[in-house]
């Protein structure tokens, strides 16, 4: 028997070895999920009914996306040739970057923002250019505009942004797209339903504009991985060359029509979150906790040096929150997803108890000095 004596394996590309890693703190999440900005309750009952109607034979077939894409296009007021369904917004971002970024190109990012933009860009031959927001975390429009160069190939803006919850104005986004006609202007509207403003109606007017949406947030379909990328026909024809024809699974496609149809459930859930957000903001203000204004279904709060301990205390109380301290300009800051009013009242109770524990420890340590 010949013994395998080598411990070397085929090496990946240098870009893969050096790419930025993303390690979401998953594992057991059997608690109040205020950590990933998901729908914290449930999807529409009509979606559950659609899932129950799927047969074993249906699973044996490759998914056919054409009908669902036409339905989504009509829902968005677009033509089917302007729309592509994707395996979550992550696939939309990945495919877009693979389609347009080459060596020497620049991806322009306002930061802090969604981590996966930089992750997917780092495996291409492009350079990532970041523009840090000020301490108020508002959209850094002037600095972003000044950072545009002839090498700028994609500008990616999450609107509203995560983790800050800040939103750029429609006028700012239009101006950026016009200042960089050589670049794809990607507007990620993952939190559109909580913000209520869009630029998707401008796709015909701005040929370099692209918009991404997700069904993971307000619709509650995060487990099915379903997103949509929309743009001009001229841009989408190239994206479709890179996009997998079977990237969206049959279960997601079957659940999409009832999710779109049940506007009553969607409107109820969004309204519930917006009311809960206002209540939670008031509770934070009463407790004297610094927060940043949010147009999304989450709030960024300043916990300070004990941020990691705060996250542990909240978990112990059955509430999951997301430490964003490693994000640029976010040291000591924690993001808290907004759920229903009942859920957030429980979260407020856990929050106040955790802050009390931290304050007591700080007092004891100060007195001991």
mmCIF file of C-alpha atoms in Angstrom:
data_model
loop_
_atom_site.group_PDB
_atom_site.id
_atom_site.type_symbol
_atom_site.label_atom_id
_atom_site.label_comp_id
_atom_site.label_asym_id
_atom_site.label_seq_id
_atom_site.Cartn_x
_atom_site.Cartn_y
_atom_site.Cartn_z
ATOM 1 C CA UNK A 1 0.000 0.000 0.000
ATOM 2 C CA UNK A 2 1.392 3.372 -1.034
ATOM 3 C CA UNK A 3 1.144 6.007 1.642
ATOM 4 C CA UNK A 4 0.058 9.518 0.660
ATOM 5 C CA UNK A 5 2.930 11.599 1.987
ATOM 6 C CA UNK A 6 2.111 15.007 0.549
ATOM 7 C CA UNK A 7 -0.065 17.496 2.391
ATOM 8 C CA UNK A 8 -0.223 19.962 -0.475
ATOM 9 C CA UNK A 9 -3.397 20.560 -2.404
ATOM 10 C CA UNK A 10 -4.093 22.440 -5.650
ATOM 11 C CA UNK A 11 -3.869 26.148 -4.855
ATOM 12 C CA UNK A 12 -6.736 28.529 -5.604
ATOM 13 C CA UNK A 13 -6.244 31.781 -7.467
ATOM 14 C CA UNK A 14 -4.335 34.462 -5.591
ATOM 15 C CA UNK A 15 -7.471 36.594 -5.501
ATOM 16 C CA UNK A 16 -9.354 33.810 -3.697
ATOM 17 C CA UNK A 17 -6.544 33.360 -1.178
ATOM 18 C CA UNK A 18 -6.584 37.082 -0.432
ATOM 19 C CA UNK A 19 -10.313 37.742 -0.685
ATOM 20 C CA UNK A 20 -12.194 39.215 2.225
ATOM 21 C CA UNK A 21 -14.047 36.598 4.261
ATOM 22 C CA UNK A 22 -17.562 36.818 5.617
ATOM 23 C CA UNK A 23 -18.530 34.713 8.625
ATOM 24 C CA UNK A 24 -22.102 35.404 9.713
ATOM 25 C CA UNK A 25 -22.698 34.411 13.342
ATOM 26 C CA UNK A 26 -25.137 31.631 12.588
ATOM 27 C CA UNK A 27 -25.566 28.389 14.556
ATOM 28 C CA UNK A 28 -28.540 27.987 16.872
ATOM 29 C CA UNK A 29 -31.030 30.804 16.329
ATOM 30 C CA UNK A 30 -33.959 29.457 18.343
ATOM 31 C CA UNK A 31 -34.686 32.825 19.897
ATOM 32 C CA UNK A 32 -36.177 36.185 18.965
ATOM 33 C CA UNK A 33 -34.301 36.813 15.686
ATOM 34 C CA UNK A 34 -33.335 40.477 15.748
ATOM 35 C CA UNK A 35 -29.933 39.872 14.162
ATOM 36 C CA UNK A 36 -30.366 39.456 10.375
ATOM 37 C CA UNK A 37 -33.130 41.908 9.401
ATOM 38 C CA UNK A 38 -35.417 39.061 8.342
ATOM 39 C CA UNK A 39 -39.172 38.950 8.655
ATOM 40 C CA UNK A 40 -39.326 38.008 12.354
ATOM 41 C CA UNK A 41 -42.752 36.375 12.250
ATOM 42 C CA UNK A 42 -43.807 34.351 9.202
ATOM 43 C CA UNK A 43 -44.404 34.464 5.484
ATOM 44 C CA UNK A 44 -47.889 34.928 4.047
ATOM 45 C CA UNK A 45 -50.371 32.089 4.750
ATOM 46 C CA UNK A 46 -50.905 31.933 0.983
ATOM 47 C CA UNK A 47 -47.228 30.993 0.580
ATOM 48 C CA UNK A 48 -47.625 28.131 3.045
ATOM 49 C CA UNK A 49 -50.631 26.917 1.063
ATOM 50 C CA UNK A 50 -48.585 26.968 -2.147
ATOM 51 C CA UNK A 51 -45.835 24.924 -0.510
ATOM 52 C CA UNK A 52 -48.389 22.321 0.570
ATOM 53 C CA UNK A 53 -49.543 21.891 -3.039
ATOM 54 C CA UNK A 54 -46.087 21.000 -4.383
ATOM 55 C CA UNK A 55 -45.928 17.318 -5.286
ATOM 56 C CA UNK A 56 -43.011 14.889 -5.256
ATOM 57 C CA UNK A 57 -43.149 14.856 -9.072
ATOM 58 C CA UNK A 58 -42.794 18.638 -9.161
ATOM 59 C CA UNK A 59 -39.435 18.360 -7.393
ATOM 60 C CA UNK A 60 -38.018 16.119 -10.142
ATOM 61 C CA UNK A 61 -38.233 18.861 -12.776
ATOM 62 C CA UNK A 62 -35.754 21.619 -13.507
ATOM 63 C CA UNK A 63 -37.204 25.009 -12.513
ATOM 64 C CA UNK A 64 -38.748 27.179 -15.223
ATOM 65 C CA UNK A 65 -38.391 30.822 -14.367
ATOM 66 C CA UNK A 66 -39.965 32.580 -17.366
ATOM 67 C CA UNK A 67 -43.530 32.827 -16.045
ATOM 68 C CA UNK A 68 -42.413 34.045 -12.621
ATOM 69 C CA UNK A 69 -40.064 36.627 -14.127
ATOM 70 C CA UNK A 70 -42.862 37.980 -16.293
ATOM 71 C CA UNK A 71 -45.073 38.207 -13.204
ATOM 72 C CA UNK A 72 -42.426 40.106 -11.223
ATOM 73 C CA UNK A 73 -41.749 42.405 -14.183
ATOM 74 C CA UNK A 74 -45.438 43.291 -14.404
ATOM 75 C CA UNK A 75 -45.520 43.860 -10.635
ATOM 76 C CA UNK A 76 -42.606 46.304 -10.987
ATOM 77 C CA UNK A 77 -44.001 47.995 -14.098
ATOM 78 C CA UNK A 78 -41.200 46.650 -16.309
ATOM 79 C CA UNK A 79 -40.840 44.348 -19.280
ATOM 80 C CA UNK A 80 -39.733 40.741 -18.756
ATOM 81 C CA UNK A 81 -36.497 41.483 -20.640
ATOM 82 C CA UNK A 82 -35.563 44.011 -17.928
ATOM 83 C CA UNK A 83 -35.839 41.552 -15.049
ATOM 84 C CA UNK A 84 -33.932 38.480 -13.836
ATOM 85 C CA UNK A 85 -34.769 36.426 -10.766
ATOM 86 C CA UNK A 86 -31.751 35.406 -8.710
ATOM 87 C CA UNK A 87 -30.832 33.094 -5.853
ATOM 88 C CA UNK A 88 -31.189 35.873 -3.319
ATOM 89 C CA UNK A 89 -29.726 39.329 -3.841
ATOM 90 C CA UNK A 90 -26.314 37.805 -3.150
ATOM 91 C CA UNK A 91 -26.381 36.049 -6.510
ATOM 92 C CA UNK A 92 -27.499 39.264 -8.199
ATOM 93 C CA UNK A 93 -24.485 41.108 -6.752
ATOM 94 C CA UNK A 94 -22.080 38.284 -7.557
ATOM 95 C CA UNK A 95 -23.243 37.912 -11.160
ATOM 96 C CA UNK A 96 -23.271 41.664 -11.747
ATOM 97 C CA UNK A 97 -19.679 41.986 -10.549
ATOM 98 C CA UNK A 98 -18.557 39.000 -12.612
ATOM 99 C CA UNK A 99 -20.246 40.523 -15.662
ATOM 100 C CA UNK A 100 -18.730 44.000 -15.515
ATOM 101 C CA UNK A 101 -15.583 44.162 -13.349
ATOM 102 C CA UNK A 102 -12.198 43.667 -15.017
ATOM 103 C CA UNK A 103 -8.574 44.272 -14.007
ATOM 104 C CA UNK A 104 -8.018 47.971 -13.378
ATOM 105 C CA UNK A 105 -11.710 48.708 -12.867
ATOM 106 C CA UNK A 106 -12.944 50.248 -9.626
ATOM 107 C CA UNK A 107 -15.915 49.365 -7.462
ATOM 108 C CA UNK A 108 -16.941 52.483 -5.564
ATOM 109 C CA UNK A 109 -18.561 51.856 -2.160
ATOM 110 C CA UNK A 110 -19.821 54.160 0.573
ATOM 111 C CA UNK A 111 -18.988 52.458 3.890
ATOM 112 C CA UNK A 112 -20.062 51.064 6.227
ATOM 113 C CA UNK A 113 -22.400 48.998 4.074
ATOM 114 C CA UNK A 114 -23.409 45.440 3.183
ATOM 115 C CA UNK A 115 -20.289 43.294 3.532
ATOM 116 C CA UNK A 116 -20.899 41.067 0.507
ATOM 117 C CA UNK A 117 -20.222 43.862 -1.997
ATOM 118 C CA UNK A 118 -16.575 43.879 -1.011
ATOM 119 C CA UNK A 119 -16.432 40.087 -0.667
ATOM 120 C CA UNK A 120 -17.647 39.471 -4.215
ATOM 121 C CA UNK A 121 -15.540 42.272 -5.648
ATOM 122 C CA UNK A 122 -12.401 40.935 -3.985
ATOM 123 C CA UNK A 123 -12.490 37.745 -6.069
ATOM 124 C CA UNK A 124 -12.465 39.773 -9.308
ATOM 125 C CA UNK A 125 -9.447 41.661 -10.668
ATOM 126 C CA UNK A 126 -11.023 45.019 -9.829
ATOM 127 C CA UNK A 127 -10.022 47.461 -7.107
ATOM 128 C CA UNK A 128 -12.390 48.378 -4.281
ATOM 129 C CA UNK A 129 -12.522 52.088 -3.458
ATOM 130 C CA UNK A 130 -14.316 52.897 -0.209
ATOM 131 C CA UNK A 131 -15.657 56.236 0.985
ATOM 132 C CA UNK A 132 -16.208 56.422 4.737
ATOM 133 C CA UNK A 133 -19.323 58.149 6.021
ATOM 134 C CA UNK A 134 -19.029 60.754 8.763
ATOM 135 C CA UNK A 135 -19.935 59.898 12.357
ATOM 136 C CA UNK A 136 -23.588 60.670 11.638
ATOM 137 C CA UNK A 137 -23.468 57.798 9.077
ATOM 138 C CA UNK A 138 -25.468 59.784 6.548
ATOM 139 C CA UNK A 139 -24.942 59.092 2.834
ATOM 140 C CA UNK A 140 -21.553 60.668 1.909
ATOM 141 C CA UNK A 141 -22.748 62.106 -1.391
ATOM 142 C CA UNK A 142 -20.111 64.802 -1.904
ATOM 143 C CA UNK A 143 -17.175 62.537 -1.042
ATOM 144 C CA UNK A 144 -18.571 59.732 -3.147
ATOM 145 C CA UNK A 145 -18.999 62.054 -6.116
ATOM 146 C CA UNK A 146 -15.432 63.305 -5.706
ATOM 147 C CA UNK A 147 -14.154 59.698 -5.724
ATOM 148 C CA UNK A 148 -15.513 58.936 -9.214
ATOM 149 C CA UNK A 149 -12.728 58.382 -11.770
ATOM 150 C CA UNK A 150 -12.615 57.136 -15.372
ATOM 151 C CA UNK A 151 -11.870 53.706 -13.860
ATOM 152 C CA UNK A 152 -15.077 53.622 -11.843
ATOM 153 C CA UNK A 153 -17.039 50.694 -13.307
ATOM 154 C CA UNK A 154 -19.654 49.986 -10.621
ATOM 155 C CA UNK A 155 -21.061 52.172 -7.862
ATOM 156 C CA UNK A 156 -23.007 50.080 -5.324
ATOM 157 C CA UNK A 157 -25.390 51.823 -2.953
ATOM 158 C CA UNK A 158 -27.652 50.027 -0.481
ATOM 159 C CA UNK A 159 -30.651 52.310 -0.049
ATOM 160 C CA UNK A 160 -31.557 52.325 2.806
ATOM 161 C CA UNK A 161 -28.103 51.315 3.939
ATOM 162 C CA UNK A 162 -27.161 48.617 6.411
ATOM 163 C CA UNK A 163 -26.082 48.812 9.175
ATOM 164 C CA UNK A 164 -26.879 52.523 9.518
ATOM 165 C CA UNK A 165 -30.456 52.655 8.183
ATOM 166 C CA UNK A 166 -29.628 55.937 6.405
ATOM 167 C CA UNK A 167 -31.031 56.632 2.946
ATOM 168 C CA UNK A 168 -29.740 58.599 -0.016
ATOM 169 C CA UNK A 169 -32.182 60.904 -1.758
ATOM 170 C CA UNK A 170 -33.500 60.153 -5.219
ATOM 171 C CA UNK A 171 -31.784 63.317 -6.484
ATOM 172 C CA UNK A 172 -28.412 62.196 -5.115
ATOM 173 C CA UNK A 173 -28.669 58.772 -6.759
ATOM 174 C CA UNK A 174 -29.670 60.258 -10.107
ATOM 175 C CA UNK A 175 -26.780 62.716 -9.965
ATOM 176 C CA UNK A 176 -24.282 59.941 -9.217
ATOM 177 C CA UNK A 177 -25.542 57.884 -12.140
ATOM 178 C CA UNK A 178 -25.211 60.882 -14.455
ATOM 179 C CA UNK A 179 -21.715 61.763 -13.171
ATOM 180 C CA UNK A 180 -20.476 58.253 -13.999
ATOM 181 C CA UNK A 181 -22.084 57.199 -17.305
ATOM 182 C CA UNK A 182 -19.294 54.634 -17.829
ATOM 183 C CA UNK A 183 -20.272 52.838 -14.604
ATOM 184 C CA UNK A 184 -23.137 50.595 -13.586
ATOM 185 C CA UNK A 185 -25.064 52.325 -10.810
ATOM 186 C CA UNK A 186 -26.433 49.545 -8.597
ATOM 187 C CA UNK A 187 -29.116 50.552 -6.113
ATOM 188 C CA UNK A 188 -29.821 47.735 -3.676
ATOM 189 C CA UNK A 189 -33.373 48.289 -2.447
ATOM 190 C CA UNK A 190 -33.500 45.328 -0.067
ATOM 191 C CA UNK A 191 -35.410 47.408 2.496
ATOM 192 C CA UNK A 192 -37.651 49.195 0.002
ATOM 193 C CA UNK A 193 -40.928 48.241 1.707
ATOM 194 C CA UNK A 194 -39.915 49.951 4.958
ATOM 195 C CA UNK A 195 -38.514 52.996 3.137
ATOM 196 C CA UNK A 196 -41.152 53.445 0.454
ATOM 197 C CA UNK A 197 -38.928 55.226 -2.089
ATOM 198 C CA UNK A 198 -37.446 53.745 -5.250
ATOM 199 C CA UNK A 199 -35.625 54.631 -8.461
ATOM 200 C CA UNK A 200 -36.872 51.607 -10.384
ATOM 201 C CA UNK A 201 -39.079 53.848 -12.494
ATOM 202 C CA UNK A 202 -35.940 55.513 -13.898
ATOM 203 C CA UNK A 203 -34.444 52.463 -15.623
ATOM 204 C CA UNK A 204 -35.438 53.690 -19.077
ATOM 205 C CA UNK A 205 -34.206 57.202 -18.360
ATOM 206 C CA UNK A 206 -30.806 56.188 -16.934
ATOM 207 C CA UNK A 207 -29.241 53.442 -19.075
ATOM 208 C CA UNK A 208 -26.515 52.678 -16.496
ATOM 209 C CA UNK A 209 -28.948 52.205 -13.591
ATOM 210 C CA UNK A 210 -29.684 48.788 -12.069
ATOM 211 C CA UNK A 211 -31.919 47.975 -9.100
ATOM 212 C CA UNK A 212 -31.864 44.909 -6.857
ATOM 213 C CA UNK A 213 -34.706 43.776 -4.608
ATOM 214 C CA UNK A 214 -35.116 40.832 -2.257
ATOM 215 C CA UNK A 215 -37.967 38.651 -1.038
ATOM 216 C CA UNK A 216 -36.042 37.814 2.151
ATOM 217 C CA UNK A 217 -37.093 40.799 4.238
ATOM 218 C CA UNK A 218 -40.703 42.016 4.222
ATOM 219 C CA UNK A 219 -42.010 38.987 2.312
ATOM 220 C CA UNK A 220 -40.428 36.514 4.734
ATOM 221 C CA UNK A 221 -38.890 34.182 2.123
ATOM 222 C CA UNK A 222 -35.269 34.289 3.307
ATOM 223 C CA UNK A 223 -35.072 30.488 3.468
ATOM 224 C CA UNK A 224 -36.104 30.152 -0.177
ATOM 225 C CA UNK A 225 -33.354 32.510 -1.435
ATOM 226 C CA UNK A 226 -35.112 34.730 -3.936
ATOM 227 C CA UNK A 227 -34.074 38.107 -5.299
ATOM 228 C CA UNK A 228 -34.510 40.154 -8.442
ATOM 229 C CA UNK A 229 -32.161 42.278 -10.533
ATOM 230 C CA UNK A 230 -33.636 44.862 -12.900
ATOM 231 C CA UNK A 231 -32.016 47.098 -15.481
ATOM 232 C CA UNK A 232 -32.115 48.234 -19.079
ATOM 233 C CA UNK A 233 -32.384 45.579 -21.770
ATOM 234 C CA UNK A 234 -28.881 46.522 -22.898
ATOM 235 C CA UNK A 235 -27.381 45.707 -19.488
ATOM 236 C CA UNK A 236 -29.532 42.691 -18.699
ATOM 237 C CA UNK A 237 -28.557 40.841 -21.873
ATOM 238 C CA UNK A 238 -24.974 40.617 -20.583
ATOM 239 C CA UNK A 239 -26.038 39.686 -17.055
ATOM 240 C CA UNK A 240 -28.103 36.804 -18.427
ATOM 241 C CA UNK A 241 -25.006 35.363 -20.110
ATOM 242 C CA UNK A 242 -23.398 34.901 -16.703
ATOM 243 C CA UNK A 243 -26.532 34.015 -14.723
ATOM 244 C CA UNK A 244 -27.269 30.334 -14.127
ATOM 245 C CA UNK A 245 -30.496 29.293 -15.894
ATOM 246 C CA UNK A 246 -31.441 27.099 -12.916
ATOM 247 C CA UNK A 247 -30.206 29.216 -10.019
ATOM 248 C CA UNK A 248 -33.700 29.834 -8.622
ATOM 249 C CA UNK A 249 -35.320 26.670 -7.273
ATOM 250 C CA UNK A 250 -38.826 25.396 -7.977
ATOM 251 C CA UNK A 251 -40.076 25.946 -4.431
ATOM 252 C CA UNK A 252 -39.162 29.623 -4.564
ATOM 253 C CA UNK A 253 -40.777 30.035 -7.977
ATOM 254 C CA UNK A 254 -43.982 28.368 -6.754
ATOM 255 C CA UNK A 255 -44.155 30.620 -3.709
ATOM 256 C CA UNK A 256 -43.519 33.870 -5.547
ATOM 257 C CA UNK A 257 -47.010 34.399 -7.086
ATOM 258 C CA UNK A 258 -48.922 34.031 -3.790
ATOM 259 C CA UNK A 259 -46.345 36.215 -2.009
ATOM 260 C CA UNK A 260 -46.924 38.991 -4.543
ATOM 261 C CA UNK A 261 -50.676 38.459 -4.493
ATOM 262 C CA UNK A 262 -51.106 38.733 -0.733
ATOM 263 C CA UNK A 263 -50.690 42.483 -0.463
ATOM 264 C CA UNK A 264 -52.902 42.531 2.634
ATOM 265 C CA UNK A 265 -50.377 40.469 4.606
ATOM 266 C CA UNK A 266 -47.403 42.432 3.292
ATOM 267 C CA UNK A 267 -49.007 45.775 4.135
ATOM 268 C CA UNK A 268 -49.934 44.532 7.611
ATOM 269 C CA UNK A 269 -46.434 43.313 8.376
ATOM 270 C CA UNK A 270 -44.739 46.484 7.131
ATOM 271 C CA UNK A 271 -47.154 48.650 9.136
ATOM 272 C CA UNK A 272 -46.532 46.540 12.226
ATOM 273 C CA UNK A 273 -42.756 46.962 11.875
ATOM 274 C CA UNK A 274 -42.970 50.715 11.330
ATOM 275 C CA UNK A 275 -45.114 51.134 14.442
ATOM 276 C CA UNK A 276 -42.763 48.895 16.424
ATOM 277 C CA UNK A 277 -39.781 50.905 15.186
ATOM 278 C CA UNK A 278 -41.311 54.123 16.487
ATOM 279 C CA UNK A 279 -41.988 52.534 19.891
ATOM 280 C CA UNK A 280 -38.466 51.129 20.100
ATOM 281 C CA UNK A 281 -36.914 54.453 19.134
ATOM 282 C CA UNK A 282 -38.883 56.128 21.924
ATOM 283 C CA UNK A 283 -37.663 53.498 24.404
ATOM 284 C CA UNK A 284 -34.051 54.039 23.329
ATOM 285 C CA UNK A 285 -34.406 57.794 23.688
ATOM 286 C CA UNK A 286 -35.926 57.368 27.154
ATOM 287 C CA UNK A 287 -32.989 55.194 28.169
ATOM 288 C CA UNK A 288 -30.532 57.794 26.845
ATOM 289 C CA UNK A 289 -29.038 55.410 24.272
ATOM 290 C CA UNK A 290 -27.538 56.979 21.173
ATOM 291 C CA UNK A 291 -29.142 55.710 17.962
ATOM 292 C CA UNK A 292 -29.033 56.568 14.296
ATOM 293 C CA UNK A 293 -32.206 57.498 12.370
ATOM 294 C CA UNK A 294 -33.338 54.533 10.283
ATOM 295 C CA UNK A 295 -35.516 54.127 7.203
ATOM 296 C CA UNK A 296 -35.334 50.330 7.376
ATOM 297 C CA UNK A 297 -36.443 47.477 9.646
ATOM 298 C CA UNK A 298 -33.513 47.837 12.018
ATOM 299 C CA UNK A 299 -31.819 50.410 14.241
ATOM 300 C CA UNK A 300 -28.121 50.906 14.923
ATOM 301 C CA UNK A 301 -27.363 51.753 18.562
ATOM 302 C CA UNK A 302 -24.194 52.825 20.353
ATOM 303 C CA UNK A 303 -23.448 50.427 23.205
ATOM 304 C CA UNK A 304 -19.801 51.368 23.636
ATOM 305 C CA UNK A 305 -16.844 49.273 24.821
ATOM 306 C CA UNK A 306 -19.062 46.564 26.334
ATOM 307 C CA UNK A 307 -20.786 45.792 23.012
ATOM 308 C CA UNK A 308 -19.760 42.115 22.965
ATOM 309 C CA UNK A 309 -20.988 41.586 26.506
ATOM 310 C CA UNK A 310 -24.268 43.308 25.629
ATOM 311 C CA UNK A 311 -24.798 40.896 22.736
ATOM 312 C CA UNK A 312 -24.158 37.941 25.096
ATOM 313 C CA UNK A 313 -26.613 39.285 27.684
ATOM 314 C CA UNK A 314 -29.294 39.731 25.040
ATOM 315 C CA UNK A 315 -28.745 36.185 23.780
ATOM 316 C CA UNK A 316 -29.043 34.875 27.329
ATOM 317 C CA UNK A 317 -32.388 36.681 27.525
ATOM 318 C CA UNK A 318 -33.536 34.984 24.305
ATOM 319 C CA UNK A 319 -32.952 37.932 21.961
ATOM 320 C CA UNK A 320 -30.409 37.810 19.120
ATOM 321 C CA UNK A 321 -28.830 41.098 17.989
ATOM 322 C CA UNK A 322 -25.908 41.828 15.653
ATOM 323 C CA UNK A 323 -22.611 43.323 16.755
ATOM 324 C CA UNK A 324 -21.376 45.603 13.951
ATOM 325 C CA UNK A 325 -18.241 46.831 15.712
ATOM 326 C CA UNK A 326 -15.922 45.496 13.019
ATOM 327 C CA UNK A 327 -17.638 47.584 10.321
ATOM 328 C CA UNK A 328 -15.815 50.793 9.293
ATOM 329 C CA UNK A 329 -16.696 53.589 11.692
ATOM 330 C CA UNK A 330 -18.945 51.383 13.841
ATOM 331 C CA UNK A 331 -16.858 50.498 16.893
ATOM 332 C CA UNK A 332 -19.133 49.782 19.845
ATOM 333 C CA UNK A 333 -22.273 49.749 17.735
ATOM 334 C CA UNK A 334 -24.934 47.048 17.603
ATOM 335 C CA UNK A 335 -27.702 46.601 15.016
ATOM 336 C CA UNK A 336 -31.132 45.517 16.213
ATOM 337 C CA UNK A 337 -33.772 44.254 13.776
ATOM 338 C CA UNK A 338 -37.316 45.505 14.302
ATOM 339 C CA UNK A 339 -40.044 42.868 14.554
ATOM 340 C CA UNK A 340 -43.678 43.155 15.583
ATOM 341 C CA UNK A 341 -44.810 45.434 18.387
ATOM 342 C CA UNK A 342 -45.235 42.500 20.769
ATOM 343 C CA UNK A 343 -41.787 41.160 19.937
ATOM 344 C CA UNK A 344 -40.146 44.548 20.372
ATOM 345 C CA UNK A 345 -41.802 45.096 23.757
ATOM 346 C CA UNK A 346 -40.105 41.895 24.893
ATOM 347 C CA UNK A 347 -36.869 43.135 23.311
ATOM 348 C CA UNK A 348 -37.145 46.483 25.153
ATOM 349 C CA UNK A 349 -37.432 44.645 28.462
ATOM 350 C CA UNK A 350 -34.342 42.531 27.694
ATOM 351 C CA UNK A 351 -32.501 45.622 26.429
ATOM 352 C CA UNK A 352 -33.134 47.638 29.579
ATOM 353 C CA UNK A 353 -32.043 44.775 31.823
ATOM 354 C CA UNK A 354 -28.847 44.273 29.809
ATOM 355 C CA UNK A 355 -28.006 47.978 29.969
ATOM 356 C CA UNK A 356 -28.648 47.980 33.721
ATOM 357 C CA UNK A 357 -26.203 45.089 34.183
ATOM 358 C CA UNK A 358 -23.546 46.859 32.104
ATOM 359 C CA UNK A 359 -24.037 50.148 33.956
ATOM 360 C CA UNK A 360 -23.725 48.426 37.325
ATOM 361 C CA UNK A 361 -20.481 46.729 36.240
ATOM 362 C CA UNK A 362 -19.089 50.021 35.009
ATOM 363 C CA UNK A 363 -19.958 51.682 38.334
ATOM 364 C CA UNK A 364 -18.301 48.895 40.347
ATOM 365 C CA UNK A 365 -15.150 49.059 38.210
ATOM 366 C CA UNK A 366 -14.987 52.854 38.500
ATOM 367 C CA UNK A 367 -15.416 52.743 42.288
ATOM 368 C CA UNK A 368 -12.668 50.119 42.564
ATOM 369 C CA UNK A 369 -10.120 52.348 40.854
#
